[in-house]
Amino acid sequence: MSDHRDDEHAREHDRPLSGPALRAKALESLLVEKGLVDPKALDELIDTYETKVGPRNGARIVARAWVDPAYRKRLLEDASAAIAEFGFIGRQGEDMVVLENTPKVRNVVVCTLCSCYPWPVLGLPPVWYKSAPYRARAVIDPRGVLKELGSEVPEDVEVRVWDSTAELRYLVLPERPAGTQGWSEDELAAIVTRDAMIGVAQVKSPGQSKR
Ligand code: FE
């Protein structure tokens, strides 16, 4: 990728609040002040896109890859095209790469510069993903970060960290948990979490306690 795009990326995100973000903030304040919008309702709306609607798209991709080897192959070879088969296309998701977890490799996604994130498949990035500590430490000490997040990685498993950019967005294909033989695609999609697709958690086996 060219220097030009990297500069653009940095410029785009390093400013404290861009024009549109400022406008959004101003609008929010005004609506709240006029009593037209309940800040709690707004938080709930954002939470919905962060944890429910958005990541459900990615979960469907993962579930399909788990049950359909031909789809899995297409997904790993050309993620953008395979994801577009579901119609999940749009801004911040034009160039996708899917990273496959294996018993020996765990992939973790970060954006060290700002908060690049695959919107069409994961929705809005969570606050911690955008935080400076995660962005810095995910690269320096990924094992430490994973451990703190309750997902310790054994010594003999390699951890690969992928730095998102304005032009490349990543989605982790987690391992299918044991005990899910014969499950339908919908049942599988229901257990795939956002954090597993960022790479900071694994998909739990059924009956295993949530972290
Ligand atoms: Fe970014």
Short mmCIF file of C-alpha atoms and ligand atoms in Angstrom, two decimals:
data_model
loop_
_atom_site.label_atom_id
_atom_site.label_comp_id
_atom_site.label_asym_id
_atom_site.label_seq_id
_atom_site.Cartn_x
_atom_site.Cartn_y
_atom_site.Cartn_z
CA MET A 1 0.00 0.00 0.00
CA SER A 2 1.26 3.45 -0.81
CA ASP A 3 2.60 6.06 1.56
CA HIS A 4 -0.05 8.38 0.32
CA ARG A 5 -2.83 6.20 1.67
CA ASP A 6 -1.01 5.75 4.97
CA ASP A 7 -0.71 9.50 5.35
CA GLU A 8 -4.34 9.84 4.51
CA HIS A 9 -5.20 7.21 7.06
CA ALA A 10 -3.25 8.96 9.79
CA ARG A 11 -4.64 12.34 8.88
CA GLU A 12 -8.17 11.05 8.73
CA HIS A 13 -8.07 9.60 12.21
CA ASP A 14 -5.52 11.52 14.24
CA ARG A 15 -7.56 14.69 14.43
CA PRO A 16 -9.36 14.86 17.76
CA LEU A 17 -12.86 15.22 16.32
CA SER A 18 -13.54 15.48 12.64
CA GLY A 19 -16.23 17.68 11.11
CA PRO A 20 -18.90 14.97 10.98
CA ALA A 21 -18.07 13.73 14.49
CA LEU A 22 -18.33 17.26 15.86
CA ARG A 23 -21.63 17.78 14.11
CA ALA A 24 -22.93 14.50 15.50
CA LYS A 25 -21.87 15.51 19.01
CA ALA A 26 -23.46 18.94 18.62
CA LEU A 27 -26.68 17.39 17.33
CA GLU A 28 -26.75 14.89 20.16
CA SER A 29 -26.30 17.63 22.78
CA LEU A 30 -29.03 19.70 21.20
CA LEU A 31 -31.50 16.82 21.01
CA VAL A 32 -30.84 15.86 24.61
CA GLU A 33 -31.09 19.48 25.76
CA LYS A 34 -34.44 19.95 24.00
CA GLY A 35 -35.67 16.75 25.58
CA LEU A 36 -36.16 15.21 22.14
CA VAL A 37 -33.90 12.30 22.78
CA ASP A 38 -33.16 10.28 25.85
CA PRO A 39 -29.40 9.78 26.22
CA LYS A 40 -30.09 6.31 27.60
CA ALA A 41 -32.05 5.38 24.51
CA LEU A 42 -29.19 6.62 22.38
CA ASP A 43 -26.70 4.52 24.33
CA GLU A 44 -28.92 1.52 23.86
CA LEU A 45 -29.13 2.15 20.15
CA ILE A 46 -25.35 2.35 19.88
CA ASP A 47 -24.99 -0.76 22.01
CA THR A 48 -27.36 -2.57 19.67
CA TYR A 49 -25.17 -1.81 16.67
CA GLU A 50 -22.01 -2.55 18.61
CA THR A 51 -22.99 -5.92 20.03
CA LYS A 52 -26.14 -7.18 18.36
CA VAL A 53 -26.97 -6.15 14.79
CA GLY A 54 -23.45 -5.56 13.51
CA PRO A 55 -21.62 -8.68 14.71
CA ARG A 56 -24.56 -10.93 13.68
CA ASN A 57 -23.43 -10.45 10.07
CA GLY A 58 -19.94 -11.67 10.85
CA ALA A 59 -21.38 -14.56 12.85
CA ARG A 60 -23.32 -15.74 9.80
CA ILE A 61 -20.12 -15.71 7.74
CA VAL A 62 -18.30 -17.74 10.38
CA ALA A 63 -21.13 -20.25 10.72
CA ARG A 64 -21.28 -20.76 6.96
CA ALA A 65 -17.52 -21.31 6.84
CA TRP A 66 -17.84 -23.91 9.60
CA VAL A 67 -20.46 -25.97 7.79
CA ASP A 68 -19.47 -25.44 4.15
CA PRO A 69 -15.85 -26.28 3.22
CA ALA A 70 -16.20 -24.75 -0.26
CA TYR A 71 -17.37 -21.47 1.26
CA ARG A 72 -14.57 -21.57 3.80
CA LYS A 73 -12.07 -21.94 0.96
CA ARG A 74 -13.56 -19.00 -0.96
CA LEU A 75 -13.59 -16.94 2.22
CA LEU A 76 -9.93 -17.53 2.94
CA GLU A 77 -8.89 -16.93 -0.66
CA ASP A 78 -10.98 -13.84 -1.40
CA ALA A 79 -12.78 -12.62 1.68
CA SER A 80 -14.29 -9.51 0.10
CA ALA A 81 -16.01 -11.56 -2.61
CA ALA A 82 -17.13 -14.35 -0.26
CA ILE A 83 -18.58 -11.83 2.22
CA ALA A 84 -20.29 -9.98 -0.63
CA GLU A 85 -22.18 -13.23 -1.39
CA PHE A 86 -24.21 -12.38 1.72
CA GLY A 87 -24.66 -8.80 0.59
CA PHE A 88 -22.50 -7.50 3.42
CA ILE A 89 -20.79 -4.74 1.54
CA GLY A 90 -20.27 -1.10 2.22
CA ARG A 91 -17.96 1.48 3.64
CA GLN A 92 -15.07 0.32 5.81
CA GLY A 93 -15.38 -3.18 4.48
CA GLU A 94 -14.30 -2.93 0.88
CA ASP A 95 -11.08 -4.92 1.25
CA MET A 96 -11.45 -7.75 3.69
CA VAL A 97 -9.07 -10.47 4.79
CA VAL A 98 -10.22 -13.42 6.88
CA LEU A 99 -7.71 -14.92 9.31
CA GLU A 100 -8.16 -18.54 10.25
CA ASN A 101 -7.52 -19.64 13.81
CA THR A 102 -6.15 -23.16 14.26
CA PRO A 103 -5.12 -25.20 17.31
CA LYS A 104 -1.63 -23.75 16.78
CA VAL A 105 -2.39 -20.18 15.66
CA ARG A 106 -4.46 -17.41 17.24
CA ASN A 107 -5.05 -14.21 15.28
CA VAL A 108 -5.72 -10.86 16.95
CA VAL A 109 -6.90 -7.72 15.18
CA VAL A 110 -6.05 -4.18 16.19
CA CYS A 111 -5.77 -0.76 14.58
CA THR A 112 -2.70 0.85 16.09
CA LEU A 113 -3.35 4.22 14.44
CA CYS A 114 -6.97 4.67 15.30
CA SER A 115 -9.99 2.41 15.08
CA CYS A 116 -10.24 0.85 11.61
CA TYR A 117 -12.81 -1.91 11.85
CA PRO A 118 -14.84 -3.99 9.38
CA TRP A 119 -18.20 -2.24 9.72
CA PRO A 120 -20.27 -4.38 7.31
CA VAL A 121 -19.50 -7.57 9.24
CA LEU A 122 -18.95 -6.35 12.81
CA GLY A 123 -20.89 -3.11 13.12
CA LEU A 124 -19.47 -0.38 15.35
CA PRO A 125 -16.16 -0.93 17.13
CA PRO A 126 -16.36 -1.31 20.91
CA VAL A 127 -14.88 1.41 23.09
CA TRP A 128 -11.96 -0.75 24.26
CA TYR A 129 -10.95 -1.44 20.65
CA LYS A 130 -10.54 2.30 20.11
CA SER A 131 -8.71 2.83 23.40
CA ALA A 132 -5.03 3.77 23.42
CA PRO A 133 -4.02 0.98 25.83
CA TYR A 134 -5.49 -1.77 23.66
CA ARG A 135 -4.03 -0.28 20.48
CA ALA A 136 -0.56 -0.05 21.96
CA ARG A 137 -0.47 -3.20 24.05
CA ALA A 138 -2.08 -5.55 21.57
CA VAL A 139 1.08 -5.22 19.51
CA ILE A 140 3.69 -5.13 22.28
CA ASP A 141 2.18 -7.78 24.52
CA PRO A 142 -0.68 -9.61 22.83
CA ARG A 143 -0.47 -12.59 25.19
CA GLY A 144 -0.76 -10.28 28.18
CA VAL A 145 -3.77 -8.52 26.69
CA LEU A 146 -5.47 -11.83 25.87
CA LYS A 147 -4.81 -13.11 29.37
CA GLU A 148 -6.35 -9.99 30.90
CA LEU A 149 -9.36 -10.45 28.68
CA GLY A 150 -9.76 -13.94 30.05
CA SER A 151 -8.41 -15.75 27.01
CA GLU A 152 -4.97 -17.05 27.95
CA VAL A 153 -3.02 -18.60 25.08
CA PRO A 154 -0.86 -21.68 25.75
CA GLU A 155 2.89 -21.30 25.18
CA ASP A 156 2.91 -23.60 22.16
CA VAL A 157 0.24 -21.59 20.33
CA GLU A 158 1.47 -18.79 18.11
CA VAL A 159 -0.22 -15.38 18.41
CA ARG A 160 -0.35 -13.26 15.26
CA VAL A 161 -1.31 -9.61 15.49
CA TRP A 162 -2.80 -7.87 12.46
CA ASP A 163 -2.82 -4.10 12.19
CA SER A 164 -5.86 -2.83 10.32
CA THR A 165 -5.52 0.05 7.93
CA ALA A 166 -7.85 2.28 5.99
CA GLU A 167 -7.64 -0.16 3.09
CA LEU A 168 -7.45 -3.58 4.77
CA ARG A 169 -9.89 -4.85 7.38
CA TYR A 170 -9.66 -8.19 9.12
CA LEU A 171 -12.13 -10.73 10.42
CA VAL A 172 -10.99 -13.68 12.52
CA LEU A 173 -12.45 -17.07 11.69
CA PRO A 174 -12.50 -18.68 15.13
CA GLU A 175 -12.21 -22.41 15.69
CA ARG A 176 -15.49 -24.28 15.78
CA PRO A 177 -15.91 -25.49 19.34
CA ALA A 178 -16.16 -29.15 20.19
CA GLY A 179 -19.61 -30.49 20.95
CA THR A 180 -21.33 -28.70 18.08
CA GLN A 181 -21.49 -31.60 15.63
CA GLY A 182 -24.73 -31.61 13.74
CA TRP A 183 -25.66 -28.08 14.72
CA SER A 184 -27.48 -25.98 12.14
CA GLU A 185 -25.91 -22.89 10.68
CA ASP A 186 -28.29 -20.70 12.70
CA GLU A 187 -27.45 -22.47 15.93
CA LEU A 188 -23.76 -22.04 15.22
CA ALA A 189 -24.12 -18.37 14.29
CA ALA A 190 -25.84 -17.75 17.63
CA ILE A 191 -22.73 -18.72 19.63
CA VAL A 192 -20.21 -16.69 17.60
CA THR A 193 -19.29 -13.54 19.49
CA ARG A 194 -17.94 -10.23 18.33
CA ASP A 195 -14.85 -10.64 20.51
CA ALA A 196 -14.10 -14.01 18.90
CA MET A 197 -14.15 -12.35 15.48
CA ILE A 198 -11.74 -9.64 16.68
CA GLY A 199 -9.60 -12.45 18.02
CA VAL A 200 -9.60 -11.62 21.73
CA ALA A 201 -11.80 -14.56 22.71
CA GLN A 202 -12.60 -18.03 21.51
CA VAL A 203 -16.03 -19.41 20.80
CA LYS A 204 -17.02 -21.44 23.82
CA SER A 205 -18.20 -25.00 23.63
CA PRO A 206 -21.84 -25.41 24.50
CA GLY A 207 -22.26 -25.68 28.23
CA GLN A 208 -18.92 -24.01 28.88
CA SER A 209 -19.30 -20.96 31.08
CA LYS A 210 -19.02 -17.58 29.41
CA ARG A 211 -16.01 -15.54 30.25
FE FE B 1 -7.73 3.12 11.83
#
